[in-house]
Structures are given as C-alpha cells and as structure tokens.
mmCIF file of C-alpha atoms and ligand atoms in Angstrom:
data_model
loop_
_atom_site.group_PDB
_atom_site.id
_atom_site.type_symbol
_atom_site.label_atom_id
_atom_site.label_comp_id
_atom_site.label_asym_id
_atom_site.label_seq_id
_atom_site.Cartn_x
_atom_site.Cartn_y
_atom_site.Cartn_z
ATOM 1 C CA UNK A 1338 -3.812 81.013 -24.389
ATOM 2 C CA UNK A 1339 -7.155 80.108 -26.224
ATOM 3 C CA UNK A 1340 -6.659 77.561 -28.898
ATOM 4 C CA UNK A 1341 -8.873 77.095 -31.928
ATOM 5 C CA UNK A 1342 -11.284 74.117 -31.812
ATOM 6 C CA UNK A 1343 -11.443 72.025 -35.019
ATOM 7 C CA UNK A 1344 -14.961 71.435 -36.303
ATOM 8 C CA UNK A 1345 -16.172 68.278 -38.126
ATOM 9 C CA UNK A 1346 -15.925 67.469 -40.950
ATOM 10 C CA UNK A 1347 -12.139 67.684 -40.798
ATOM 11 C CA UNK A 1348 -9.811 64.752 -41.440
ATOM 12 C CA UNK A 1349 -7.670 65.692 -38.389
ATOM 13 C CA UNK A 1350 -10.521 64.516 -36.146
ATOM 14 C CA UNK A 1351 -10.203 61.102 -37.518
ATOM 15 C CA UNK A 1352 -6.553 60.476 -36.819
ATOM 16 C CA UNK A 1353 -5.329 58.104 -34.101
ATOM 17 C CA UNK A 1354 -3.335 60.017 -31.427
ATOM 18 C CA UNK A 1355 0.233 59.104 -30.290
ATOM 19 C CA UNK A 1356 0.999 58.392 -26.557
ATOM 20 C CA UNK A 1357 3.086 61.010 -24.749
ATOM 21 C CA UNK A 1358 6.580 59.915 -23.950
ATOM 22 C CA UNK A 1359 7.258 62.419 -21.024
ATOM 23 C CA UNK A 1360 5.355 64.998 -19.214
ATOM 24 C CA UNK A 1361 7.316 68.284 -19.384
ATOM 25 C CA UNK A 1362 6.673 71.921 -19.052
ATOM 26 C CA UNK A 1363 5.538 72.029 -22.676
ATOM 27 C CA UNK A 1364 2.914 69.358 -22.053
ATOM 28 C CA UNK A 1365 1.633 71.218 -18.907
ATOM 29 C CA UNK A 1366 1.375 74.485 -20.881
ATOM 30 C CA UNK A 1367 -0.551 72.718 -23.598
ATOM 31 C CA UNK A 1368 -2.957 71.230 -20.979
ATOM 32 C CA UNK A 1369 -3.500 74.617 -19.219
ATOM 33 C CA UNK A 1370 -4.405 75.999 -22.782
ATOM 34 C CA UNK A 1371 -6.827 73.182 -23.335
ATOM 35 C CA UNK A 1372 -8.519 73.834 -20.007
ATOM 36 C CA UNK A 1373 -8.805 77.493 -20.768
ATOM 37 C CA UNK A 1374 -10.265 76.750 -24.116
ATOM 38 C CA UNK A 1375 -12.718 74.205 -22.623
ATOM 39 C CA UNK A 1376 -13.893 76.610 -19.798
ATOM 40 C CA UNK A 1377 -14.249 79.346 -22.435
ATOM 41 C CA UNK A 1378 -16.183 77.233 -24.927
ATOM 42 C CA UNK A 1379 -17.831 76.172 -22.506
ATOM 43 C CA UNK A 1380 -17.548 72.456 -22.256
ATOM 44 C CA UNK A 1381 -16.837 69.648 -19.733
ATOM 45 C CA UNK A 1382 -14.038 67.906 -21.644
ATOM 46 C CA UNK A 1383 -11.465 68.527 -24.448
ATOM 47 C CA UNK A 1384 -9.001 66.213 -26.111
ATOM 48 C CA UNK A 1385 -5.760 67.738 -27.611
ATOM 49 C CA UNK A 1386 -6.774 66.313 -31.084
ATOM 50 C CA UNK A 1387 -9.671 68.910 -31.072
ATOM 51 C CA UNK A 1388 -7.117 71.644 -31.065
ATOM 52 C CA UNK A 1389 -4.991 69.972 -33.748
ATOM 53 C CA UNK A 1390 -2.428 68.117 -31.414
ATOM 54 C CA UNK A 1391 -2.341 64.461 -32.169
ATOM 55 C CA UNK A 1392 -1.281 63.417 -28.590
ATOM 56 C CA UNK A 1393 -3.105 61.219 -26.010
ATOM 57 C CA UNK A 1394 -4.100 64.128 -23.800
ATOM 58 C CA UNK A 1395 -7.322 65.004 -22.221
ATOM 59 C CA UNK A 1396 -8.768 67.657 -19.822
ATOM 60 C CA UNK A 1397 -12.063 67.225 -18.070
ATOM 61 C CA UNK A 1398 -14.083 69.222 -15.550
ATOM 62 C CA UNK A 1399 -17.759 67.893 -14.775
ATOM 63 C CA UNK A 1400 -18.124 70.077 -11.819
ATOM 64 C CA UNK A 1401 -21.275 72.119 -11.698
ATOM 65 C CA UNK A 1402 -20.147 74.705 -9.237
ATOM 66 C CA UNK A 1403 -18.311 77.597 -11.172
ATOM 67 C CA UNK A 1404 -16.508 78.434 -7.951
ATOM 68 C CA UNK A 1405 -15.117 75.059 -7.107
ATOM 69 C CA UNK A 1406 -13.308 73.915 -10.254
ATOM 70 C CA UNK A 1407 -12.289 70.283 -10.337
ATOM 71 C CA UNK A 1408 -10.104 69.907 -13.379
ATOM 72 C CA UNK A 1409 -8.718 66.558 -14.305
ATOM 73 C CA UNK A 1410 -5.652 66.113 -16.528
ATOM 74 C CA UNK A 1411 -5.431 62.823 -18.203
ATOM 75 C CA UNK A 1412 -2.298 61.742 -20.014
ATOM 76 C CA UNK A 1413 -2.326 58.421 -22.041
ATOM 77 C CA UNK A 1414 -5.731 57.415 -20.542
ATOM 78 C CA UNK A 1415 -6.472 53.781 -21.031
ATOM 79 C CA UNK A 1416 -9.870 52.335 -20.158
ATOM 80 C CA UNK A 1417 -9.036 48.918 -18.395
ATOM 81 C CA UNK A 1418 -12.600 47.889 -17.345
ATOM 82 C CA UNK A 1419 -16.216 48.859 -18.207
ATOM 83 C CA UNK A 1420 -19.384 47.816 -16.552
ATOM 84 C CA UNK A 1421 -22.131 45.669 -18.211
ATOM 85 C CA UNK A 1422 -24.679 48.133 -16.970
ATOM 86 C CA UNK A 1423 -25.160 51.054 -19.347
ATOM 87 C CA UNK A 1424 -26.385 54.665 -19.103
ATOM 88 C CA UNK A 1425 -27.628 57.073 -21.583
ATOM 89 C CA UNK A 1426 -26.640 60.721 -21.706
ATOM 90 C CA UNK A 1427 -27.436 63.468 -24.152
ATOM 91 C CA UNK A 1428 -23.963 64.196 -25.555
ATOM 92 C CA UNK A 1429 -22.607 67.209 -27.144
ATOM 93 C CA UNK A 1430 -19.114 67.824 -28.625
ATOM 94 C CA UNK A 1431 -17.166 71.184 -28.979
ATOM 95 C CA UNK A 1432 -16.167 69.730 -32.447
ATOM 96 C CA UNK A 1433 -19.900 69.299 -33.471
ATOM 97 C CA UNK A 1434 -21.384 72.777 -32.333
ATOM 98 C CA UNK A 1435 -25.051 72.745 -31.718
ATOM 99 C CA UNK A 1436 -25.496 68.956 -32.316
ATOM 100 C CA UNK A 1437 -26.789 66.748 -29.507
ATOM 101 C CA UNK A 1438 -27.810 63.030 -29.310
ATOM 102 C CA UNK A 1439 -28.589 60.399 -26.744
ATOM 103 C CA UNK A 1440 -25.708 57.874 -26.554
ATOM 104 C CA UNK A 1441 -25.632 54.608 -24.671
ATOM 105 C CA UNK A 1442 -22.347 53.764 -23.073
ATOM 106 C CA UNK A 1443 -21.040 51.528 -20.135
ATOM 107 C CA UNK A 1444 -22.196 53.337 -16.958
ATOM 108 C CA UNK A 1445 -18.931 52.812 -15.127
ATOM 109 C CA UNK A 1446 -15.299 52.568 -16.257
ATOM 110 C CA UNK A 1447 -11.861 52.102 -14.547
ATOM 111 C CA UNK A 1448 -9.193 54.241 -16.086
ATOM 112 C CA UNK A 1449 -5.394 54.071 -16.012
ATOM 113 C CA UNK A 1450 -3.651 57.275 -16.807
ATOM 114 C CA UNK A 1451 -0.659 59.547 -16.128
ATOM 115 C CA UNK A 1452 -1.404 62.757 -14.139
ATOM 116 C CA UNK A 1453 -0.310 66.356 -14.361
ATOM 117 C CA UNK A 1454 2.931 65.473 -12.436
ATOM 118 C CA UNK A 1455 3.773 62.530 -14.567
ATOM 119 C CA UNK A 1456 2.551 60.093 -12.016
ATOM 120 C CA UNK A 1457 0.755 56.822 -12.992
ATOM 121 C CA UNK A 1458 -2.793 56.656 -11.527
ATOM 122 C CA UNK A 1459 -5.977 54.686 -11.572
ATOM 123 C CA UNK A 1460 -9.565 55.848 -10.957
ATOM 124 C CA UNK A 1461 -13.061 54.454 -11.114
ATOM 125 C CA UNK A 1462 -15.724 56.796 -12.763
ATOM 126 C CA UNK A 1463 -19.464 56.624 -12.977
ATOM 127 C CA UNK A 1464 -22.238 58.943 -14.059
ATOM 128 C CA UNK A 1465 -21.450 61.823 -16.351
ATOM 129 C CA UNK A 1466 -17.750 61.547 -15.677
ATOM 130 C CA UNK A 1467 -17.660 57.944 -16.857
ATOM 131 C CA UNK A 1468 -19.515 58.994 -20.066
ATOM 132 C CA UNK A 1469 -17.228 62.046 -20.603
ATOM 133 C CA UNK A 1470 -14.067 59.839 -20.132
ATOM 134 C CA UNK A 1471 -15.286 57.497 -22.821
ATOM 135 C CA UNK A 1472 -16.174 60.365 -25.171
ATOM 136 C CA UNK A 1473 -12.707 61.795 -24.765
ATOM 137 C CA UNK A 1474 -10.807 58.372 -25.164
ATOM 138 C CA UNK A 1475 -12.719 58.009 -28.462
ATOM 139 C CA UNK A 1476 -11.476 61.242 -29.667
ATOM 140 C CA UNK A 1477 -7.942 59.856 -29.135
ATOM 141 C CA UNK A 1478 -8.819 57.062 -31.490
ATOM 142 C CA UNK A 1479 -10.528 59.357 -34.068
ATOM 143 C CA UNK A 1480 -14.013 58.449 -33.039
ATOM 144 C CA UNK A 1481 -16.881 60.944 -32.588
ATOM 145 C CA UNK A 1482 -20.321 60.251 -30.922
ATOM 146 C CA UNK A 1483 -22.004 60.660 -34.233
ATOM 147 C CA UNK A 1484 -20.362 57.321 -35.333
ATOM 148 C CA UNK A 1485 -22.748 55.580 -32.918
ATOM 149 C CA UNK A 1486 -25.893 56.988 -34.771
ATOM 150 C CA UNK A 1487 -27.596 55.720 -37.934
ATOM 151 C CA UNK A 1488 -26.167 56.754 -41.223
ATOM 152 C CA UNK A 1489 -29.202 58.900 -41.813
ATOM 153 C CA UNK A 1490 -28.743 60.811 -38.519
ATOM 154 C CA UNK A 1491 -25.016 61.077 -38.927
ATOM 155 C CA UNK A 1492 -25.295 62.367 -42.487
ATOM 156 C CA UNK A 1493 -27.814 64.901 -41.433
ATOM 157 C CA UNK A 1494 -25.552 66.303 -38.617
ATOM 158 C CA UNK A 1495 -22.562 66.446 -41.028
ATOM 159 C CA UNK A 1496 -24.557 68.290 -43.575
ATOM 160 C CA UNK A 1497 -25.593 70.906 -41.056
ATOM 161 C CA UNK A 1498 -21.966 71.302 -39.973
ATOM 162 C CA UNK A 1499 -20.702 71.737 -43.435
ATOM 163 C CA UNK A 1500 -23.379 74.525 -43.818
ATOM 164 C CA UNK A 1501 -22.210 76.000 -40.381
ATOM 165 C CA UNK A 1502 -18.495 76.071 -41.371
ATOM 166 C CA UNK A 1503 -19.407 77.740 -44.716
ATOM 167 C CA UNK A 1504 -21.310 80.409 -42.735
ATOM 168 C CA UNK A 1505 -18.470 81.082 -40.285
ATOM 169 C CA UNK A 1506 -16.043 81.229 -43.178
ATOM 170 C CA UNK A 1507 -18.117 83.756 -44.958
ATOM 171 C CA UNK A 1508 -18.030 86.021 -41.729
ATOM 172 C CA UNK A 1509 -14.302 85.711 -41.237
ATOM 173 C CA UNK A 1510 -13.069 85.987 -44.820
HETATM 174 O O1 LIG B 1191 -18.951 69.737 -23.410
HETATM 175 C C1 LIG B 1191 -19.153 68.470 -23.571
HETATM 176 N N1 LIG B 1191 -20.218 67.970 -23.019
HETATM 177 C C2 LIG B 1191 -20.477 66.649 -22.981
HETATM 178 C C3 LIG B 1191 -21.758 66.115 -22.663
HETATM 179 C C4 LIG B 1191 -22.097 64.752 -22.592
HETATM 180 C C5 LIG B 1191 -21.047 63.921 -23.024
HETATM 181 C C6 LIG B 1191 -19.957 64.335 -23.367
HETATM 182 C C7 LIG B 1191 -19.550 65.629 -23.399
HETATM 183 S S1 LIG B 1191 -17.926 66.043 -23.786
HETATM 184 C C8 LIG B 1191 -18.382 67.730 -24.473
HETATM 185 C C9 LIG B 1191 -17.030 68.415 -24.770
HETATM 186 C C10 LIG B 1191 -16.183 67.715 -25.879
HETATM 187 O O2 LIG B 1191 -16.414 67.816 -27.004
HETATM 188 N N2 LIG B 1191 -15.214 66.867 -25.417
HETATM 189 O O3 LIG B 1191 -14.517 66.310 -26.396
HETATM 190 NI NI1 LIG B 1192 -15.935 65.834 -28.075
#
C-alpha cells in the first residue's frame, strides 16, 4: 500500500520520533508500505515520519541494480560512531521535491539498530549508504538537510516548496 509523503513545510516533519517497543506484524506491514512508497517515488531512503508516523523506523536501498534489490530495514537506528573524514554528496529528499544541495557529513558511520526480525544488529557504512543513514536518522530527530544550509538558501527552498504545495493543492481540490 502506497502512503502519502509529507512535503515541507509541515510541522510534522519537525517532530522527534519515539522508539519502537516491539517489532510485530503491524511494524513489518508499515515497513513494507514504506519500502513500496520509497521505490515508487523513487528514492533511496524513507523515514516513517515522512509518511506521518512518528516512530524511529527507516527503510533504505542504495543498490543501483533494479533487478537485485537490497532493502535495509532499520528500527531504532542509533549512530554510535562517525569518522573525522567527511564526504560531500548532492542530497535530495522526498519531502523536498525538486530540491538538491551538496551536504558535508562524516564519510563513515557505525550504526546500532534492530532488524526486520527484531534482532539487535550493528553495521559499518561508508559512501552513499553512510550519507543516507545520517540523512534518515536526522529525520527521526526532526532535522532536514536544508537545516545545514545558509538561512538565505533555506528560505529560498521553503518559498519554492510553499508555491509547489499550492500548485498541487489547486490541481487536486
Ligand atoms: O532519495 C533520496 N536520495 C538521497 C540522496 C542523497 C542523500 C540522501 C538521500 S535520501 C532521499 C530520500 C529521502 O528523502 N529520505 O529521507
Ligand atoms: Ni529525506
């Protein structure tokens, strides 16, 4: 089931998400929906908050090959280490359609999380995956990549999104 992605500016995107207490069938159904919504968009990551669910849940798939999908389900993800070395990627966000900016983040991170089966895991990430994980964990804390830009650039993007939202509203209503 496709879920509706919330577009900035929206106060929901600024909330802090709550940890999940248990991984049950309802959790797994939500994560399957999130993955379907992410592939459909298309995007390489999606946090539950972007579909209006204020829980610490993330799905990611940075695989390039359409055939070999490599979905990652991250429950209660916690970054426990970041490298001093940084990298810069051009980031986009499904909640900021059409907006992109180069963002500098730690190049590597170590992550603690609970997987799809409810098992506690740890992983080390680098490259685009490390950037994507940090982008998604930011969402869980109400942070968007535009928060790292100058006020001028951020305000310009928000202005464009307000206009974009008015346009899609006009088509639907
Ligand atoms: O689809 C997405 N692409 C992307 C590119 C660079 C860095 C982060 C991302 S995540 C984004 C999907 C999204 O909004 N996830 O929250
Ligand atoms: Ni995003």
